[in-house]
PDB file of C-alpha atoms in Angstrom:
ATOM      1  CA  MET A   1      11.667 -18.603 -28.266  1.00 97.00           C
ATOM      2  CA  LYS A   2       9.266 -20.353 -25.908  1.00 98.00           C
ATOM      3  CA  LEU A   3       6.180 -22.312 -26.896  1.00 98.00           C
ATOM      4  CA  PHE A   4       3.350 -22.491 -24.380  1.00 98.00           C
ATOM      5  CA  TYR A   5       1.537 -25.726 -25.078  1.00 97.00           C
ATOM      6  CA  LYS A   6      -0.873 -28.352 -23.729  1.00 97.00           C
ATOM      7  CA  PRO A   7       0.151 -31.951 -24.432  1.00 95.00           C
ATOM      8  CA  GLY A   8      -1.539 -33.266 -27.558  1.00 92.00           C
ATOM      9  CA  ALA A   9      -3.502 -30.088 -28.172  1.00 96.00           C
ATOM     10  CA  CYS A  10      -3.365 -28.094 -31.409  1.00 97.00           C
ATOM     11  CA  SER A  11      -0.149 -26.495 -30.102  1.00 98.00           C
ATOM     12  CA  LEU A  12       1.558 -29.748 -31.117  1.00 98.00           C
ATOM     13  CA  ALA A  13       1.500 -28.489 -34.702  1.00 98.00           C
ATOM     14  CA  SER A  14       3.526 -25.445 -33.730  1.00 98.00           C
ATOM     15  CA  HIS A  15       5.865 -27.686 -31.782  1.00 98.00           C
ATOM     16  CA  ILE A  16       6.383 -29.805 -34.928  1.00 98.00           C
ATOM     17  CA  ALA A  17       7.035 -26.708 -37.038  1.00 98.00           C
ATOM     18  CA  LEU A  18       9.615 -25.398 -34.581  1.00 98.00           C
ATOM     19  CA  ILE A  19      11.533 -28.637 -34.906  1.00 98.00           C
ATOM     20  CA  GLU A  20      11.170 -28.697 -38.678  1.00 98.00           C
ATOM     21  CA  ILE A  21      12.835 -25.261 -38.942  1.00 98.00           C
ATOM     22  CA  ASN A  22      15.556 -26.308 -36.503  1.00 98.00           C
ATOM     23  CA  ALA A  23      14.699 -23.453 -34.127  1.00 97.00           C
ATOM     24  CA  ALA A  24      16.233 -22.888 -30.697  1.00 97.00           C
ATOM     25  CA  PHE A  25      13.245 -22.941 -28.376  1.00 98.00           C
ATOM     26  CA  GLU A  26      11.888 -23.938 -24.980  1.00 98.00           C
ATOM     27  CA  ILE A  27       8.500 -25.404 -24.129  1.00 98.00           C
ATOM     28  CA  GLU A  28       6.299 -24.754 -21.117  1.00 98.00           C
ATOM     29  CA  ALA A  29       3.127 -26.716 -20.450  1.00 97.00           C
ATOM     30  CA  VAL A  30      -0.125 -24.935 -19.629  1.00 98.00           C
ATOM     31  CA  ASP A  31      -2.945 -26.255 -17.505  1.00 95.00           C
ATOM     32  CA  THR A  32      -5.826 -24.474 -19.231  1.00 94.00           C
ATOM     33  CA  ASN A  33      -8.231 -25.531 -16.470  1.00 91.00           C
ATOM     34  CA  SER A  34      -6.305 -23.844 -13.689  1.00 95.00           C
ATOM     35  CA  GLY A  35      -4.937 -21.087 -15.955  1.00 95.00           C
ATOM     36  CA  ARG A  36      -1.385 -21.735 -14.769  1.00 97.00           C
ATOM     37  CA  THR A  37       1.787 -22.767 -16.508  1.00 97.00           C
ATOM     38  CA  GLU A  38       3.910 -25.618 -15.204  1.00 96.00           C
ATOM     39  CA  HIS A  39       6.075 -22.967 -13.458  1.00 96.00           C
ATOM     40  CA  GLY A  40       3.060 -21.470 -11.711  1.00 96.00           C
ATOM     41  CA  VAL A  41       2.713 -18.375 -13.920  1.00 96.00           C
ATOM     42  CA  ASP A  42      -0.722 -16.891 -14.456  1.00 97.00           C
ATOM     43  CA  TYR A  43      -1.256 -17.801 -18.100  1.00 98.00           C
ATOM     44  CA  SER A  44      -3.694 -14.927 -18.651  1.00 97.00           C
ATOM     45  CA  LEU A  45      -0.718 -12.629 -18.380  1.00 96.00           C
ATOM     46  CA  ILE A  46       0.817 -14.403 -21.351  1.00 97.00           C
ATOM     47  CA  ASN A  47      -2.308 -15.023 -23.432  1.00 97.00           C
ATOM     48  CA  SER A  48      -5.497 -13.358 -22.261  1.00 96.00           C
ATOM     49  CA  LYS A  49      -7.496 -15.760 -24.426  1.00 96.00           C
ATOM     50  CA  GLY A  50      -6.548 -18.577 -22.086  1.00 95.00           C
ATOM     51  CA  TYR A  51      -5.833 -21.267 -24.647  1.00 95.00           C
ATOM     52  CA  VAL A  52      -2.802 -22.604 -26.469  1.00 98.00           C
ATOM     53  CA  PRO A  53      -0.603 -22.165 -28.365  1.00 98.00           C
ATOM     54  CA  ALA A  54       1.261 -18.997 -27.545  1.00 98.00           C
ATOM     55  CA  LEU A  55       4.764 -18.345 -28.819  1.00 98.00           C
ATOM     56  CA  GLN A  56       7.085 -15.969 -27.040  1.00 98.00           C
ATOM     57  CA  LEU A  57       9.406 -14.487 -29.596  1.00 97.00           C
ATOM     58  CA  LYS A  58      13.038 -13.548 -29.103  1.00 95.00           C
ATOM     59  CA  ASP A  59      12.088  -9.925 -28.492  1.00 96.00           C
ATOM     60  CA  GLY A  60       9.580 -11.001 -25.791  1.00 95.00           C
ATOM     61  CA  ASP A  61       6.523 -10.350 -27.932  1.00 97.00           C
ATOM     62  CA  ILE A  62       3.738 -12.964 -27.741  1.00 98.00           C
ATOM     63  CA  LEU A  63       2.133 -14.422 -30.854  1.00 98.00           C
ATOM     64  CA  THR A  64      -1.080 -16.407 -30.530  1.00 98.00           C
ATOM     65  CA  GLU A  65      -3.427 -18.478 -32.765  1.00 98.00           C
ATOM     66  CA  GLY A  66      -2.005 -21.654 -34.224  1.00 98.00           C
ATOM     67  CA  PRO A  67      -2.411 -20.799 -37.926  1.00 98.00           C
ATOM     68  CA  ALA A  68      -0.712 -17.416 -37.430  1.00 98.00           C
ATOM     69  CA  ILE A  69       2.198 -18.978 -35.533  1.00 98.00           C
ATOM     70  CA  LEU A  70       2.590 -21.667 -38.177  1.00 98.00           C
ATOM     71  CA  GLN A  71       2.629 -19.164 -41.052  1.00 98.00           C
ATOM     72  CA  PHE A  72       5.037 -16.904 -39.194  1.00 98.00           C
ATOM     73  CA  LEU A  73       7.509 -19.708 -38.553  1.00 98.00           C
ATOM     74  CA  ALA A  74       7.241 -21.003 -42.149  1.00 98.00           C
ATOM     75  CA  ASP A  75       7.634 -17.607 -43.755  1.00 98.00           C
ATOM     76  CA  LYS A  76      10.599 -16.663 -41.561  1.00 97.00           C
ATOM     77  CA  ASN A  77      12.371 -19.909 -42.428  1.00 98.00           C
ATOM     78  CA  PRO A  78      11.945 -20.514 -46.155  1.00 97.00           C
ATOM     79  CA  GLN A  79      14.809 -23.004 -46.153  1.00 97.00           C
ATOM     80  CA  ALA A  80      12.557 -25.476 -44.316  1.00 98.00           C
ATOM     81  CA  ASN A  81      10.159 -25.521 -47.292  1.00 98.00           C
ATOM     82  CA  LEU A  82       7.058 -25.635 -45.057  1.00 98.00           C
ATOM     83  CA  ILE A  83       4.984 -23.233 -47.125  1.00 98.00           C
ATOM     84  CA  PRO A  84       4.676 -22.587 -50.893  1.00 98.00           C
ATOM     85  CA  ASP A  85       5.782 -19.298 -52.359  1.00 97.00           C
ATOM     86  CA  VAL A  86       3.605 -16.185 -52.062  1.00 97.00           C
ATOM     87  CA  GLY A  87       1.300 -15.735 -55.062  1.00 97.00           C
ATOM     88  CA  THR A  88       1.306 -19.364 -56.161  1.00 98.00           C
ATOM     89  CA  LYS A  89      -1.731 -21.561 -56.506  1.00 97.00           C
ATOM     90  CA  ALA A  90      -0.008 -24.086 -54.262  1.00 98.00           C
ATOM     91  CA  ARG A  91       0.123 -21.518 -51.416  1.00 98.00           C
ATOM     92  CA  ALA A  92      -3.554 -20.721 -51.883  1.00 98.00           C
ATOM     93  CA  ARG A  93      -4.378 -24.451 -51.796  1.00 98.00           C
ATOM     94  CA  MET A  94      -2.286 -24.922 -48.693  1.00 98.00           C
ATOM     95  CA  LEU A  95      -3.970 -21.985 -46.946  1.00 98.00           C
ATOM     96  CA  GLU A  96      -7.363 -23.322 -48.047  1.00 98.00           C
ATOM     97  CA  GLN A  97      -6.771 -26.533 -46.161  1.00 98.00           C
ATOM     98  CA  LEU A  98      -5.092 -24.866 -43.181  1.00 98.00           C
ATOM     99  CA  THR A  99      -8.165 -22.674 -42.825  1.00 98.00           C
ATOM    100  CA  PHE A 100     -10.523 -25.657 -43.249  1.00 98.00           C
ATOM    101  CA  VAL A 101      -8.740 -27.629 -40.522  1.00 98.00           C
ATOM    102  CA  SER A 102      -8.749 -24.629 -38.208  1.00 97.00           C
ATOM    103  CA  SER A 103     -12.322 -23.449 -38.751  1.00 96.00           C
ATOM    104  CA  GLU A 104     -14.169 -26.708 -39.365  1.00 97.00           C
ATOM    105  CA  VAL A 105     -12.276 -29.862 -38.345  1.00 98.00           C
ATOM    106  CA  HIS A 106     -10.835 -28.468 -35.158  1.00 97.00           C
ATOM    107  CA  LYS A 107     -14.116 -26.865 -34.195  1.00 96.00           C
ATOM    108  CA  ALA A 108     -16.052 -30.107 -34.842  1.00 97.00           C
ATOM    109  CA  PHE A 109     -13.990 -31.884 -32.172  1.00 97.00           C
ATOM    110  CA  GLY A 110     -14.903 -29.325 -29.484  1.00 95.00           C
ATOM    111  CA  PRO A 111     -17.683 -31.162 -27.672  1.00 96.00           C
ATOM    112  CA  LEU A 112     -15.581 -34.346 -27.502  1.00 96.00           C
ATOM    113  CA  PHE A 113     -13.146 -32.576 -25.185  1.00 94.00           C
ATOM    114  CA  ARG A 114     -15.635 -30.432 -23.301  1.00 91.00           C
ATOM    115  CA  GLU A 115     -16.166 -31.456 -19.701  1.00 88.00           C
ATOM    116  CA  GLY A 116     -19.813 -32.195 -19.035  1.00 91.00           C
ATOM    117  CA  ALA A 117     -20.796 -32.757 -22.677  1.00 93.00           C
ATOM    118  CA  SER A 118     -23.597 -35.292 -22.965  1.00 95.00           C
ATOM    119  CA  GLU A 119     -23.234 -38.503 -24.909  1.00 94.00           C
ATOM    120  CA  GLU A 120     -25.793 -37.168 -27.360  1.00 96.00           C
ATOM    121  CA  GLU A 121     -23.654 -34.048 -27.915  1.00 96.00           C
ATOM    122  CA  LYS A 122     -20.602 -36.214 -28.417  1.00 96.00           C
ATOM    123  CA  GLU A 123     -22.357 -38.409 -30.993  1.00 96.00           C
ATOM    124  CA  ILE A 124     -23.413 -35.304 -32.906  1.00 97.00           C
ATOM    125  CA  ALA A 125     -19.835 -34.085 -32.739  1.00 97.00           C
ATOM    126  CA  ARG A 126     -18.499 -37.406 -34.056  1.00 97.00           C
ATOM    127  CA  ALA A 127     -20.874 -37.189 -36.948  1.00 97.00           C
ATOM    128  CA  ARG A 128     -19.728 -33.617 -37.657  1.00 97.00           C
ATOM    129  CA  VAL A 129     -16.098 -34.682 -37.532  1.00 98.00           C
ATOM    130  CA  GLY A 130     -16.902 -37.464 -39.959  1.00 98.00           C
ATOM    131  CA  TYR A 131     -18.471 -35.002 -42.329  1.00 97.00           C
ATOM    132  CA  THR A 132     -15.303 -32.897 -42.368  1.00 98.00           C
ATOM    133  CA  PHE A 133     -13.133 -36.032 -42.786  1.00 98.00           C
ATOM    134  CA  GLU A 134     -15.026 -36.816 -46.006  1.00 98.00           C
ATOM    135  CA  SER A 135     -13.650 -33.688 -47.619  1.00 97.00           C
ATOM    136  CA  ILE A 136     -10.093 -34.511 -46.600  1.00 98.00           C
ATOM    137  CA  GLU A 137     -10.500 -38.122 -47.728  1.00 98.00           C
ATOM    138  CA  ALA A 138     -11.582 -36.917 -51.166  1.00 98.00           C
ATOM    139  CA  LEU A 139      -8.541 -34.631 -51.368  1.00 98.00           C
ATOM    140  CA  LEU A 140      -6.148 -37.438 -50.469  1.00 98.00           C
ATOM    141  CA  SER A 141      -7.814 -40.039 -52.655  1.00 98.00           C
ATOM    142  CA  ASP A 142      -5.607 -39.267 -55.672  1.00 97.00           C
ATOM    143  CA  GLY A 143      -2.737 -40.954 -53.842  1.00 95.00           C
ATOM    144  CA  ARG A 144      -0.862 -37.882 -52.619  1.00 96.00           C
ATOM    145  CA  ASP A 145       1.029 -38.229 -49.343  1.00 96.00           C
ATOM    146  CA  THR A 146       0.702 -34.595 -48.364  1.00 98.00           C
ATOM    147  CA  ILE A 147      -1.819 -31.848 -48.950  1.00 97.00           C
ATOM    148  CA  ILE A 148       0.453 -30.241 -51.552  1.00 98.00           C
ATOM    149  CA  PRO A 149       1.876 -33.207 -53.477  1.00 97.00           C
ATOM    150  CA  GLY A 150       5.576 -33.649 -52.782  1.00 96.00           C
ATOM    151  CA  GLN A 151       5.797 -30.973 -50.079  1.00 98.00           C
ATOM    152  CA  PHE A 152       5.215 -31.338 -46.329  1.00 98.00           C
ATOM    153  CA  THR A 153       3.737 -28.051 -45.147  1.00 98.00           C
ATOM    154  CA  ILE A 154       2.356 -26.463 -41.995  1.00 98.00           C
ATOM    155  CA  ALA A 155      -1.119 -27.526 -43.149  1.00 98.00           C
ATOM    156  CA  ASP A 156       0.005 -31.167 -42.978  1.00 98.00           C
ATOM    157  CA  ALA A 157       1.328 -30.656 -39.423  1.00 98.00           C
ATOM    158  CA  TYR A 158      -2.003 -29.112 -38.338  1.00 98.00           C
ATOM    159  CA  LEU A 159      -4.117 -31.736 -40.105  1.00 98.00           C
ATOM    160  CA  PHE A 160      -2.105 -34.523 -38.523  1.00 98.00           C
ATOM    161  CA  VAL A 161      -2.567 -33.182 -34.985  1.00 98.00           C
ATOM    162  CA  VAL A 162      -6.290 -32.553 -35.317  1.00 98.00           C
ATOM    163  CA  ALA A 163      -7.203 -35.673 -37.306  1.00 98.00           C
ATOM    164  CA  ASN A 164      -5.188 -37.834 -34.900  1.00 97.00           C
ATOM    165  CA  TRP A 165      -7.598 -36.844 -32.128  1.00 98.00           C
ATOM    166  CA  ALA A 166      -9.913 -39.427 -33.701  1.00 97.00           C
ATOM    167  CA  ASN A 167      -7.825 -42.093 -32.042  1.00 94.00           C
ATOM    168  CA  PHE A 168      -8.637 -40.618 -28.621  1.00 94.00           C
ATOM    169  CA  THR A 169     -12.325 -39.837 -29.099  1.00 96.00           C
ATOM    170  CA  GLY A 170     -13.932 -43.066 -30.316  1.00 93.00           C
ATOM    171  CA  ILE A 171     -13.807 -42.293 -34.059  1.00 97.00           C
ATOM    172  CA  ASP A 172     -12.781 -45.254 -36.201  1.00 97.00           C
ATOM    173  CA  LEU A 173     -10.587 -44.101 -39.064  1.00 97.00           C
ATOM    174  CA  LYS A 174     -11.297 -47.243 -41.140  1.00 97.00           C
ATOM    175  CA  ARG A 175     -13.960 -45.225 -42.958  1.00 96.00           C
ATOM    176  CA  TRP A 176     -11.292 -42.892 -44.327  1.00 98.00           C
ATOM    177  CA  PRO A 177      -8.349 -45.104 -45.427  1.00 98.00           C
ATOM    178  CA  HIS A 178      -6.434 -42.317 -47.153  1.00 98.00           C
ATOM    179  CA  LEU A 179      -6.659 -40.067 -44.100  1.00 98.00           C
ATOM    180  CA  LYS A 180      -5.635 -42.982 -41.881  1.00 98.00           C
ATOM    181  CA  ALA A 181      -2.571 -43.626 -44.073  1.00 98.00           C
ATOM    182  CA  PHE A 182      -1.766 -39.901 -43.975  1.00 98.00           C
ATOM    183  CA  ILE A 183      -1.751 -39.922 -40.179  1.00 98.00           C
ATOM    184  CA  THR A 184       0.450 -43.028 -40.121  1.00 97.00           C
ATOM    185  CA  ASN A 185       2.940 -41.544 -42.568  1.00 97.00           C
ATOM    186  CA  VAL A 186       3.188 -38.148 -40.878  1.00 98.00           C
ATOM    187  CA  SER A 187       3.525 -39.785 -37.433  1.00 97.00           C
ATOM    188  CA  ALA A 188       6.788 -41.330 -38.608  1.00 97.00           C
ATOM    189  CA  ARG A 189       8.474 -37.986 -39.413  1.00 98.00           C
ATOM    190  CA  PRO A 190      11.401 -37.343 -37.067  1.00 98.00           C
ATOM    191  CA  SER A 191      10.006 -33.904 -36.129  1.00 98.00           C
ATOM    192  CA  VAL A 192       6.664 -35.436 -35.139  1.00 98.00           C
ATOM    193  CA  GLN A 193       8.294 -38.209 -33.165  1.00 97.00           C
ATOM    194  CA  SER A 194      10.475 -35.691 -31.337  1.00 98.00           C
ATOM    195  CA  ALA A 195       7.595 -33.363 -30.501  1.00 98.00           C
ATOM    196  CA  MET A 196       5.378 -36.206 -29.299  1.00 96.00           C
ATOM    197  CA  ARG A 197       8.171 -37.569 -27.190  1.00 97.00           C
ATOM    198  CA  ALA A 198       8.776 -34.194 -25.605  1.00 96.00           C
ATOM    199  CA  GLU A 199       5.068 -33.895 -24.786  1.00 95.00           C
ATOM    200  CA  GLY A 200       5.024 -37.319 -23.152  1.00 91.00           C
ATOM    201  CA  PHE A 201       3.298 -39.405 -25.790  1.00 84.00           C
ATOM    202  CA  LEU A 202       6.275 -41.545 -26.753  1.00 74.00           C
ATOM    203  CA  GLN A 203       9.039 -43.157 -24.752  1.00 58.00           C
TER     204      GLN A 203
END
C-alpha cells in the first residue's frame, strides 16, 4: 500500500493507523498547492479532490477521505484492536467522536491554515475551535485516557492529530487540561513517534 500525505495534515492519522496494524506500506508526500507529489506526479490523477489522505491499496484501487481510510484499516485488521466490534455501543460512541472530529473540529481549524485569511477570521476560527474543544474536554474529564476507556482507537489517532494543531496555530491548551494531557499521552505512543519522525517532525 502507499499513503499519499502532507506532513502534519490529517493524513497523519492514517499514517499512525498503518503503523498500528503493522502494515507494509510506502509514503509519498503531496504538495497540495502545486498539485504534485514528491515524485512529480499530477496528484489529481490519484485523487481528483486534491487533498490528502489517499491510500493506494494492494490492488491499485485508491481510497480517499480520512475517516473511511481509518475504518477500512481498522476493520481489516481486527487484531490491532483499533475499533470496537460492530453493533456495540462502544463502536457507536467511537464513531460519534470520529465524526465530530471530522465534521466540526477539523473544519473549525480551516481558516487558520488558509492562505490570505485575515486576523479577524483567524480569531473567529480560534474561538470556534475552542468551542469544539469544550465538548472533548467534558468527555475526557472523567479521567479516561482514550475516547473509549481502555482502548486506543482510530478516533484517538484522528483527535490527536487535529487537536495537536492547536500548538501551531496560537491556541493555548491550558484551558483544556484533560485534552492537553490526552495529546501528551498519545504523542508518546511508538506508532505516533514513528509516524511523526517519518514526516519530519522528530529527529
